[in-house]
PDB file of C-alpha atoms in Angstrom:
ATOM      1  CA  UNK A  29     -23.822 -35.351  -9.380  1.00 51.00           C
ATOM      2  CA  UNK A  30     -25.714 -35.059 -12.359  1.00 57.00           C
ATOM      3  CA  UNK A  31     -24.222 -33.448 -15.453  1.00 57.00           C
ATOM      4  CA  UNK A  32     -27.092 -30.900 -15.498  1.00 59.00           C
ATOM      5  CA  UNK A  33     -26.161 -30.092 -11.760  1.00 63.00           C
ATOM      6  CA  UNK A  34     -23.152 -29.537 -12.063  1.00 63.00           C
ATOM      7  CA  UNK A  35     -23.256 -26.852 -14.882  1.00 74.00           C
ATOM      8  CA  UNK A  36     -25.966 -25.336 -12.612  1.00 79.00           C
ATOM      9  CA  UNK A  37     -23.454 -25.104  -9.985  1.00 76.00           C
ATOM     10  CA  UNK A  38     -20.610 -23.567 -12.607  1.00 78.00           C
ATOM     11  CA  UNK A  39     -23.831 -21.170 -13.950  1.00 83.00           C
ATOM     12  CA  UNK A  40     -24.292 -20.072 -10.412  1.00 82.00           C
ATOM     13  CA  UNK A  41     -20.423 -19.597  -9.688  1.00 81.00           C
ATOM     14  CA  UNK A  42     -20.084 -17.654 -12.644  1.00 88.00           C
ATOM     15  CA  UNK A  43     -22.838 -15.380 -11.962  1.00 87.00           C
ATOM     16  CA  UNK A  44     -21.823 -14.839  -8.389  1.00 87.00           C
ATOM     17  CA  UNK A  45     -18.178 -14.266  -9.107  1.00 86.00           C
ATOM     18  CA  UNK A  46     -19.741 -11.714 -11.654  1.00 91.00           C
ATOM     19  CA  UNK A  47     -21.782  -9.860  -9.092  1.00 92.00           C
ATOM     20  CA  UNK A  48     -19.022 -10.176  -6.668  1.00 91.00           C
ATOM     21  CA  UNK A  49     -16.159  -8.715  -9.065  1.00 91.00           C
ATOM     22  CA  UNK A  50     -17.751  -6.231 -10.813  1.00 94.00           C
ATOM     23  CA  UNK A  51     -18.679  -4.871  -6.760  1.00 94.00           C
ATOM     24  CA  UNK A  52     -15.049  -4.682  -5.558  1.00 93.00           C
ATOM     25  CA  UNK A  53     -13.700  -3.427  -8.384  1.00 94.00           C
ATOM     26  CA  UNK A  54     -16.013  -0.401  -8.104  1.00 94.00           C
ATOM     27  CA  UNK A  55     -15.863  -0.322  -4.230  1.00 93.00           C
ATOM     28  CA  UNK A  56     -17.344   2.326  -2.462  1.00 92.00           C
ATOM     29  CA  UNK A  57     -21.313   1.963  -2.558  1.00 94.00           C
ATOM     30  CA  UNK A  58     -20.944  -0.695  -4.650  1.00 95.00           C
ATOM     31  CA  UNK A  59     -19.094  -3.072  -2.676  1.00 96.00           C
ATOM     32  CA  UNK A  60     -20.471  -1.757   0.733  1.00 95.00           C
ATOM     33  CA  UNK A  61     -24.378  -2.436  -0.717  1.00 96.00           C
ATOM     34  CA  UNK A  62     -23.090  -5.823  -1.335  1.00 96.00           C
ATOM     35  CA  UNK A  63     -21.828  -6.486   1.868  1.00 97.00           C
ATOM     36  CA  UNK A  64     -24.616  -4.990   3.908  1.00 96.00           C
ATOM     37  CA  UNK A  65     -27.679  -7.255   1.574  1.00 96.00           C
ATOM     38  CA  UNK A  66     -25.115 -10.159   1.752  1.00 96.00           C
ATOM     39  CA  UNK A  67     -24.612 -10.169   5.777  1.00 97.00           C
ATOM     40  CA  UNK A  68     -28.447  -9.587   6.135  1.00 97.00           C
ATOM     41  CA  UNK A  69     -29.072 -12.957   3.899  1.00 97.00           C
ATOM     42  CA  UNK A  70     -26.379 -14.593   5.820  1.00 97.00           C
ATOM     43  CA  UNK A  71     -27.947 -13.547   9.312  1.00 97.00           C
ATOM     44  CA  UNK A  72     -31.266 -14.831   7.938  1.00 97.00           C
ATOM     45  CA  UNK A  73     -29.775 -18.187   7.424  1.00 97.00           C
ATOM     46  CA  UNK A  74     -27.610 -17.934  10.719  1.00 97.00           C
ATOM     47  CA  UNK A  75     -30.833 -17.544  13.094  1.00 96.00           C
ATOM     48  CA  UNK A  76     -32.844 -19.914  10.677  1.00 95.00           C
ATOM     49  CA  UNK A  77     -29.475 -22.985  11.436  1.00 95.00           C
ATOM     50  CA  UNK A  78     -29.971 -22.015  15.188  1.00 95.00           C
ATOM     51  CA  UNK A  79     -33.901 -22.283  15.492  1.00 93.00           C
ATOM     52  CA  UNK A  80     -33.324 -25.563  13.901  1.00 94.00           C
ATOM     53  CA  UNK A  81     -30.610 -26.717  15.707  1.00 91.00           C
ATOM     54  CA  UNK A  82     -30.787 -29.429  19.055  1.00 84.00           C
ATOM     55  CA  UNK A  83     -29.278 -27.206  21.457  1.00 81.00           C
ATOM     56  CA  UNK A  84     -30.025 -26.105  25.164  1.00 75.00           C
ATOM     57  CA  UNK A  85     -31.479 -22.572  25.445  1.00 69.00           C
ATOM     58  CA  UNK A  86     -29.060 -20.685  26.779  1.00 84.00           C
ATOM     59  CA  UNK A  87     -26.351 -21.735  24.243  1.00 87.00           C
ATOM     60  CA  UNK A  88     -29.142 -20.975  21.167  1.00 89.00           C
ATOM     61  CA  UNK A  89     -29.596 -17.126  22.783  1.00 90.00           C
ATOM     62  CA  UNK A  90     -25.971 -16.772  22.603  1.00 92.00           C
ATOM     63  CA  UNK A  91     -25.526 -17.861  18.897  1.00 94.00           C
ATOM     64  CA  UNK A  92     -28.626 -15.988  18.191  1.00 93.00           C
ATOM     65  CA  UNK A  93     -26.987 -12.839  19.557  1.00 94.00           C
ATOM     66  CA  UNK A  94     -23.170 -13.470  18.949  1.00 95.00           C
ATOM     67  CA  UNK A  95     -23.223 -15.019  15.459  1.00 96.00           C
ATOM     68  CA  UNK A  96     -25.254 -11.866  13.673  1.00 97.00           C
ATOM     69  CA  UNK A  97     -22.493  -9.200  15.583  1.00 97.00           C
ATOM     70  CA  UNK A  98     -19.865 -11.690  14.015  1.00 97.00           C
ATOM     71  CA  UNK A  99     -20.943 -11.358  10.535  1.00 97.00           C
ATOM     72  CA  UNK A 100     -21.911  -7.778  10.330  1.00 96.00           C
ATOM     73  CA  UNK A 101     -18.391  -7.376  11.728  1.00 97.00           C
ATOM     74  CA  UNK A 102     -16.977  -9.648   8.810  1.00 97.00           C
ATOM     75  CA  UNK A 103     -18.469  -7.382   6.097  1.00 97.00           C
ATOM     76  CA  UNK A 104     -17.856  -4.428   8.026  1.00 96.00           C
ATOM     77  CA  UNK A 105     -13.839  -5.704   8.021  1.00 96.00           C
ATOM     78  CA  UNK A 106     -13.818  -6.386   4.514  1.00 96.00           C
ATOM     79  CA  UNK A 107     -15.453  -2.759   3.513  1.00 96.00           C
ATOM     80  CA  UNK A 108     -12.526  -1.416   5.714  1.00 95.00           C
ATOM     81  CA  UNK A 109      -9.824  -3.407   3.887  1.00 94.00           C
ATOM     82  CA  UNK A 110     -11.654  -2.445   0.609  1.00 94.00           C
ATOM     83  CA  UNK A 111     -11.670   1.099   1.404  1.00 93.00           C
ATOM     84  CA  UNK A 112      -8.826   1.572   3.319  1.00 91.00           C
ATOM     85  CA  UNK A 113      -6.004  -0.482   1.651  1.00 88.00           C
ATOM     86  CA  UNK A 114      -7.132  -1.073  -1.688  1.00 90.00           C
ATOM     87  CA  UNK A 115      -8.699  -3.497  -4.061  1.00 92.00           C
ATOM     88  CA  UNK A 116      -5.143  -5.651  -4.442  1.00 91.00           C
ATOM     89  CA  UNK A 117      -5.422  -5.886   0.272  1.00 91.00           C
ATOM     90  CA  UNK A 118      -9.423  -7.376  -0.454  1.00 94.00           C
ATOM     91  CA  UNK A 119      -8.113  -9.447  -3.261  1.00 93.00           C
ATOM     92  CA  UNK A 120      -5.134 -10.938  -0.407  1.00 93.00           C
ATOM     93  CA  UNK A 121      -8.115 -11.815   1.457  1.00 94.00           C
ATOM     94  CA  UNK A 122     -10.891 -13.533  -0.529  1.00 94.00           C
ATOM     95  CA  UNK A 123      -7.447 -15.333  -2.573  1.00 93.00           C
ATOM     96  CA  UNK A 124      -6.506 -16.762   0.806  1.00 95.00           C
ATOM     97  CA  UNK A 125     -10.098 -17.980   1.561  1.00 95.00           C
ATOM     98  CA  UNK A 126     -10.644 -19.207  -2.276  1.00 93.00           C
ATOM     99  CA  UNK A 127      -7.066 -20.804  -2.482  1.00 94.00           C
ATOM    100  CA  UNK A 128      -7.515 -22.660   1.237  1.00 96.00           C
ATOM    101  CA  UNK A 129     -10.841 -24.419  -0.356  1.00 93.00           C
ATOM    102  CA  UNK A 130      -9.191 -24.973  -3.767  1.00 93.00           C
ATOM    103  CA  UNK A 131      -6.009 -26.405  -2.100  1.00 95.00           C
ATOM    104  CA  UNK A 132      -7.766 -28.621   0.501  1.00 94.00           C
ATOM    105  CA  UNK A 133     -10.001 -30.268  -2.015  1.00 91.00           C
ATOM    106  CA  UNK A 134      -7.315 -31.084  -4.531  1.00 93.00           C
ATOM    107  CA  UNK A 135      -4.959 -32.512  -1.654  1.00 94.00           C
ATOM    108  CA  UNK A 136      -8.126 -34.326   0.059  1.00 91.00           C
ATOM    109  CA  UNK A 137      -8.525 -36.137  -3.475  1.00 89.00           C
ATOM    110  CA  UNK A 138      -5.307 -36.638  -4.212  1.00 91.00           C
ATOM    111  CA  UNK A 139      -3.616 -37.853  -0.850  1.00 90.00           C
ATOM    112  CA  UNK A 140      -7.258 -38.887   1.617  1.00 85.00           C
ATOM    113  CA  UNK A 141      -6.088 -40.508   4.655  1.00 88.00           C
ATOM    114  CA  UNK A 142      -7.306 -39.749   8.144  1.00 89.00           C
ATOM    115  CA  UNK A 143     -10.352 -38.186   8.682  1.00 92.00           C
ATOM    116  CA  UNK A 144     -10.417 -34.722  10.070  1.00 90.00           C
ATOM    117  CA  UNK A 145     -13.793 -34.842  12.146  1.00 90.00           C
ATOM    118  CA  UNK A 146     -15.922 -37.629  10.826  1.00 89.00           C
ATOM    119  CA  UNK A 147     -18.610 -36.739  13.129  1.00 88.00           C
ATOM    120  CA  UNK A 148     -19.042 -33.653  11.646  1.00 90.00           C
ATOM    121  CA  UNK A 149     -17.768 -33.533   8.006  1.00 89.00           C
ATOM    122  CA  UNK A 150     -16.659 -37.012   6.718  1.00 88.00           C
ATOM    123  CA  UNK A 151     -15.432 -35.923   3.953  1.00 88.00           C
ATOM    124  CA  UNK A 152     -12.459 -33.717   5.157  1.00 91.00           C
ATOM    125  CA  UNK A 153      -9.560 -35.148   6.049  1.00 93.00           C
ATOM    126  CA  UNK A 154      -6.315 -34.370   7.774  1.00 95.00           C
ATOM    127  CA  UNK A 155      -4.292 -34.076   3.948  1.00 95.00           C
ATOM    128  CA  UNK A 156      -7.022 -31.717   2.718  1.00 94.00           C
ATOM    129  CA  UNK A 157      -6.410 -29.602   6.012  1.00 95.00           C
ATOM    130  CA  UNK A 158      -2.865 -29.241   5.268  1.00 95.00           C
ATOM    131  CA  UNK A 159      -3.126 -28.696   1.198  1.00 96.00           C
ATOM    132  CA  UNK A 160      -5.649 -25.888   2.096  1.00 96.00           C
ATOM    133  CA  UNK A 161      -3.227 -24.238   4.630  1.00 96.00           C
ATOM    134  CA  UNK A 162      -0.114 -24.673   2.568  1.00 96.00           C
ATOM    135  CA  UNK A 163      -2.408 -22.941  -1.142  1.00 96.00           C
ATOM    136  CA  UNK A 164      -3.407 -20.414   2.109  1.00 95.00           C
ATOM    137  CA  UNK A 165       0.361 -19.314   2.336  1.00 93.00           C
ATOM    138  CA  UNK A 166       1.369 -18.998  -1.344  1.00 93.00           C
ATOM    139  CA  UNK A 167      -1.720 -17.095  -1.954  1.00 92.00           C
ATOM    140  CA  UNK A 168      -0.518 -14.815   0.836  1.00 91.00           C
ATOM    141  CA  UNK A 169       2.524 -14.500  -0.149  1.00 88.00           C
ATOM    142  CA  UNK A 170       1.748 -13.926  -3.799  1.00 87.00           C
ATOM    143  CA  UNK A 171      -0.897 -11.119  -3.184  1.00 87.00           C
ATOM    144  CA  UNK A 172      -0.017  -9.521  -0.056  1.00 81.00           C
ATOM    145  CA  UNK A 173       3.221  -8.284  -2.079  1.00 75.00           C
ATOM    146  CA  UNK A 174       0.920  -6.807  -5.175  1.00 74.00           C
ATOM    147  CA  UNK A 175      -0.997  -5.403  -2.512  1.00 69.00           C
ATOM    148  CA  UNK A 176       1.859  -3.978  -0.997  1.00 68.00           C
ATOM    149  CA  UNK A 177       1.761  -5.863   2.105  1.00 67.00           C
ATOM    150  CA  UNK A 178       5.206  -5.677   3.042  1.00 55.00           C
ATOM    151  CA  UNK A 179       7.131  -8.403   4.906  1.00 60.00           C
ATOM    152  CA  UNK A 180       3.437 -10.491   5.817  1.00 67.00           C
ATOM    153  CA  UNK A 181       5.152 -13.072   8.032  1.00 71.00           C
ATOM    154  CA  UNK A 182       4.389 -16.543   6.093  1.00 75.00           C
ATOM    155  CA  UNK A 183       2.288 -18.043   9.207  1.00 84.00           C
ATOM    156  CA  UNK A 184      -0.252 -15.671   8.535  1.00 89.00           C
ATOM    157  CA  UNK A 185      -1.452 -17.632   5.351  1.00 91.00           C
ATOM    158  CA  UNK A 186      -1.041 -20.748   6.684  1.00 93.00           C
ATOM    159  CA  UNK A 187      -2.776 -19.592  10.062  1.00 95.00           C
ATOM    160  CA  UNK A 188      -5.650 -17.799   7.406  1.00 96.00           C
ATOM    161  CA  UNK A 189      -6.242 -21.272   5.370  1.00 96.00           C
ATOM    162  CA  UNK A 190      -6.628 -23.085   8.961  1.00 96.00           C
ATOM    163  CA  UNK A 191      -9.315 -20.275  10.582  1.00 97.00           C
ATOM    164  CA  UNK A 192     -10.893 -20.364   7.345  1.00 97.00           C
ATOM    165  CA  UNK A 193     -11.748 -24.470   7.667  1.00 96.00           C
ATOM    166  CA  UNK A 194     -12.383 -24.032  11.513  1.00 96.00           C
ATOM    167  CA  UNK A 195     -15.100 -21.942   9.662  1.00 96.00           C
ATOM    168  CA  UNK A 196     -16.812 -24.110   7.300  1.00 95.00           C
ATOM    169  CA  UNK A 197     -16.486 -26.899  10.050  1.00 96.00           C
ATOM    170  CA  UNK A 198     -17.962 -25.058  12.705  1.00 95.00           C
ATOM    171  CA  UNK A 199     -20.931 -24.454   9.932  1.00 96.00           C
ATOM    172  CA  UNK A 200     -20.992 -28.035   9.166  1.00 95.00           C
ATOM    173  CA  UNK A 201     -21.539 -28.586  13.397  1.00 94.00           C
ATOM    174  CA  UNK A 202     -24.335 -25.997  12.692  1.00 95.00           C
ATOM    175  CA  UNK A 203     -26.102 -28.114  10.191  1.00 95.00           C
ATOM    176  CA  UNK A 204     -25.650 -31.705  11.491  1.00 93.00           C
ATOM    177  CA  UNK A 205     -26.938 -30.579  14.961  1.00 92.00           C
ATOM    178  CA  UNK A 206     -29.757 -28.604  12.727  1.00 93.00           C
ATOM    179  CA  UNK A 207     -30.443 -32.070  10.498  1.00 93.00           C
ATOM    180  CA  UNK A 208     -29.815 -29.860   6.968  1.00 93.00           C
ATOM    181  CA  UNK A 209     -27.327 -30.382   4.532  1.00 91.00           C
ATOM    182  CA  UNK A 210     -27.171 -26.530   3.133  1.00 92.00           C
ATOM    183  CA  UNK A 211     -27.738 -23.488   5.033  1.00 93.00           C
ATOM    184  CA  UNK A 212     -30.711 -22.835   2.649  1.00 90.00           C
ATOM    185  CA  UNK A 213     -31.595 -22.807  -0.864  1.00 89.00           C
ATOM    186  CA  UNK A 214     -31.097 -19.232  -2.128  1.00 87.00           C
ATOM    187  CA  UNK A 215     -27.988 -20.400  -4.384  1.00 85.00           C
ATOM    188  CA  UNK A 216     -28.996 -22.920  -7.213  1.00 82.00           C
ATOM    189  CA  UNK A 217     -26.696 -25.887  -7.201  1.00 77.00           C
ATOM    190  CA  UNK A 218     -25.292 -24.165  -3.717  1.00 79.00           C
ATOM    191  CA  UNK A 219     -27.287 -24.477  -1.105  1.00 87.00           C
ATOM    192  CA  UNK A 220     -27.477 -20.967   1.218  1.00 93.00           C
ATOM    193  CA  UNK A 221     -24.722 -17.795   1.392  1.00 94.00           C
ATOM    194  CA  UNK A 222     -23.363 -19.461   4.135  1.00 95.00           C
ATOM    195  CA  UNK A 223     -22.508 -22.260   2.823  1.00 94.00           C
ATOM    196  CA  UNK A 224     -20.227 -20.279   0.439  1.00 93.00           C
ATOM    197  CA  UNK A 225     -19.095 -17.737   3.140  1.00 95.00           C
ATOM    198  CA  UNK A 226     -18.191 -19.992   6.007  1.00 95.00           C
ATOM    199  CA  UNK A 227     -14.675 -20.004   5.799  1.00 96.00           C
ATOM    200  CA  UNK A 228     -14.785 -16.590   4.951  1.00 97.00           C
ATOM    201  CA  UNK A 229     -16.456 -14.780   7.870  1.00 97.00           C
ATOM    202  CA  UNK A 230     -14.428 -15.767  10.561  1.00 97.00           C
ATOM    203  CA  UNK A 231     -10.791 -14.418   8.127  1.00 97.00           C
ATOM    204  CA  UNK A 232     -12.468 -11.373   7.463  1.00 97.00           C
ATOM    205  CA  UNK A 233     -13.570 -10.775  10.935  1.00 97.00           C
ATOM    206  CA  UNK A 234      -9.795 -10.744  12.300  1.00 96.00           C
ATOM    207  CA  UNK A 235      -8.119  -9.233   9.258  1.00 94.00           C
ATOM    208  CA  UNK A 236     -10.784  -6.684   9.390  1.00 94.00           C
ATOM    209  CA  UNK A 237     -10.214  -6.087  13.229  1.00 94.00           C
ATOM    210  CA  UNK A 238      -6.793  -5.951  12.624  1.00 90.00           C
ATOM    211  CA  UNK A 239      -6.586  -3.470   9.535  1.00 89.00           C
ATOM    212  CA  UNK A 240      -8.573  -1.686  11.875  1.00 90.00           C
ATOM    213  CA  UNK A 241      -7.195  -1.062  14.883  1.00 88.00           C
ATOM    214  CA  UNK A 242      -3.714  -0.946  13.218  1.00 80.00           C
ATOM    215  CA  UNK A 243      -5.318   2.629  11.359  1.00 70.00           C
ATOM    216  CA  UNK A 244      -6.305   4.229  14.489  1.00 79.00           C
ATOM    217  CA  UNK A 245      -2.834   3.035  16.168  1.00 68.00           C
ATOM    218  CA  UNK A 246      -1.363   4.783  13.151  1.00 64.00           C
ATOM    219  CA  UNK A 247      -3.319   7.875  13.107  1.00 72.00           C
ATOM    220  CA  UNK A 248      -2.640   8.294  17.025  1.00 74.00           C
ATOM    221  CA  UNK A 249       0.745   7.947  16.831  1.00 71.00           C
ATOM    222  CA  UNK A 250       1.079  10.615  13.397  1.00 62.00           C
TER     223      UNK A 250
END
């Protein structure tokens, strides 16, 4: 990587983290506008990976249908959490998802070994897995008790940081069996959404589900 690509890609990160922040801060319309533009783009490059992708019919109709209801459900989870439980609850989640790829890159560099799937991402490997799951849990532990997340059981964050590689792998399936290398090119120095949501959808989803269903067991038993 080129020094001039890689302060595109910090350029980029700022000005997404930017958008990002300043949305969940405000909430409301403001964080459910992003979510609902953001799932569309993600969609778009969700059907585009699966038009493009060497797969039997049948299994293409079903990722054409399931994978759109999965995302929409992913931002819909994370408006919930946002306007539900608070700004700290959508901070516990995007700090899991954030410290699982910060922690399994720095433990993938630092320790390597075994590969975790070198037919689909050569680059991971079994110590990165690990170093993502273990950041995962402290960043569950850390802000799940700002958020006021009382007595969050410390598998969660470890079982968080491993859903949220299953995620980007199962993207990076998506693209080998496609022939890309990024989702798309809407992100300069990025590559697609996707690529920066993968591990993110499928956390959301669940904790989103879960917040969920937890309210209306609440509100049915008061």
């Amino acid at each position: 990587m080129t020094k001039s690509d890689l302060w595109t890609r910090v350029g980029s990160a700022i000005v997404l983290f930017a958008i990002a922040g300043t949305a969940l801060w405000f909430g409301g319309i403001a964080f459910g506008l992003l979510l609902l533009v953001g799932g569309a783009l993600v969609v778009v490059e969700w059907l585009a990976l699966v038009r493009a992708m060497t797969l039997g019919g049948g299994a293409k109709g079903a990722l054409m249908l399931l994978g759109p209801l999965a995302i929409l459900g992913a931002m819909a989870g994370l408006w919930f959490i946002r306007d539900h439980l608070g700004m700290t609850a959508a901070l516990w989640v995007f700090g899991m998802v954030w410290a699982t790829d910060i922690g399994a890159y720095f433990a993938g560099r630092a320790f390597g070994g075994a590969r975790l799937a070198p037919a689909i991402s050569p680059s991971k490997t079994w110590s990165g897995l690990i170093g993502g799951m273990v950041a995962a849990l402290i960043a569950s532990a850390t802000i799940g008790d700002r958020a006021g997340i009382i007595g969050v059981p410390l598998w969660i964050g470890l079982f968080m940081g491993l859903l949220a590689q299953l995620g980007d792998l199962g993207e990076s399936w998506m693209k080998r069996r496609a022939g890309v290398k990024d989702s798309g090119k809407l992100i300069p120095g990025h590559g697609g959404l996707f690529d920066r949501v993968d591990g993110l959808l499928p956390v959301a989803l669940l904790l989103g589900a879960l917040a969920f269903m937890g309210d209306i067991a609440v509100r049915a038993a008061g």
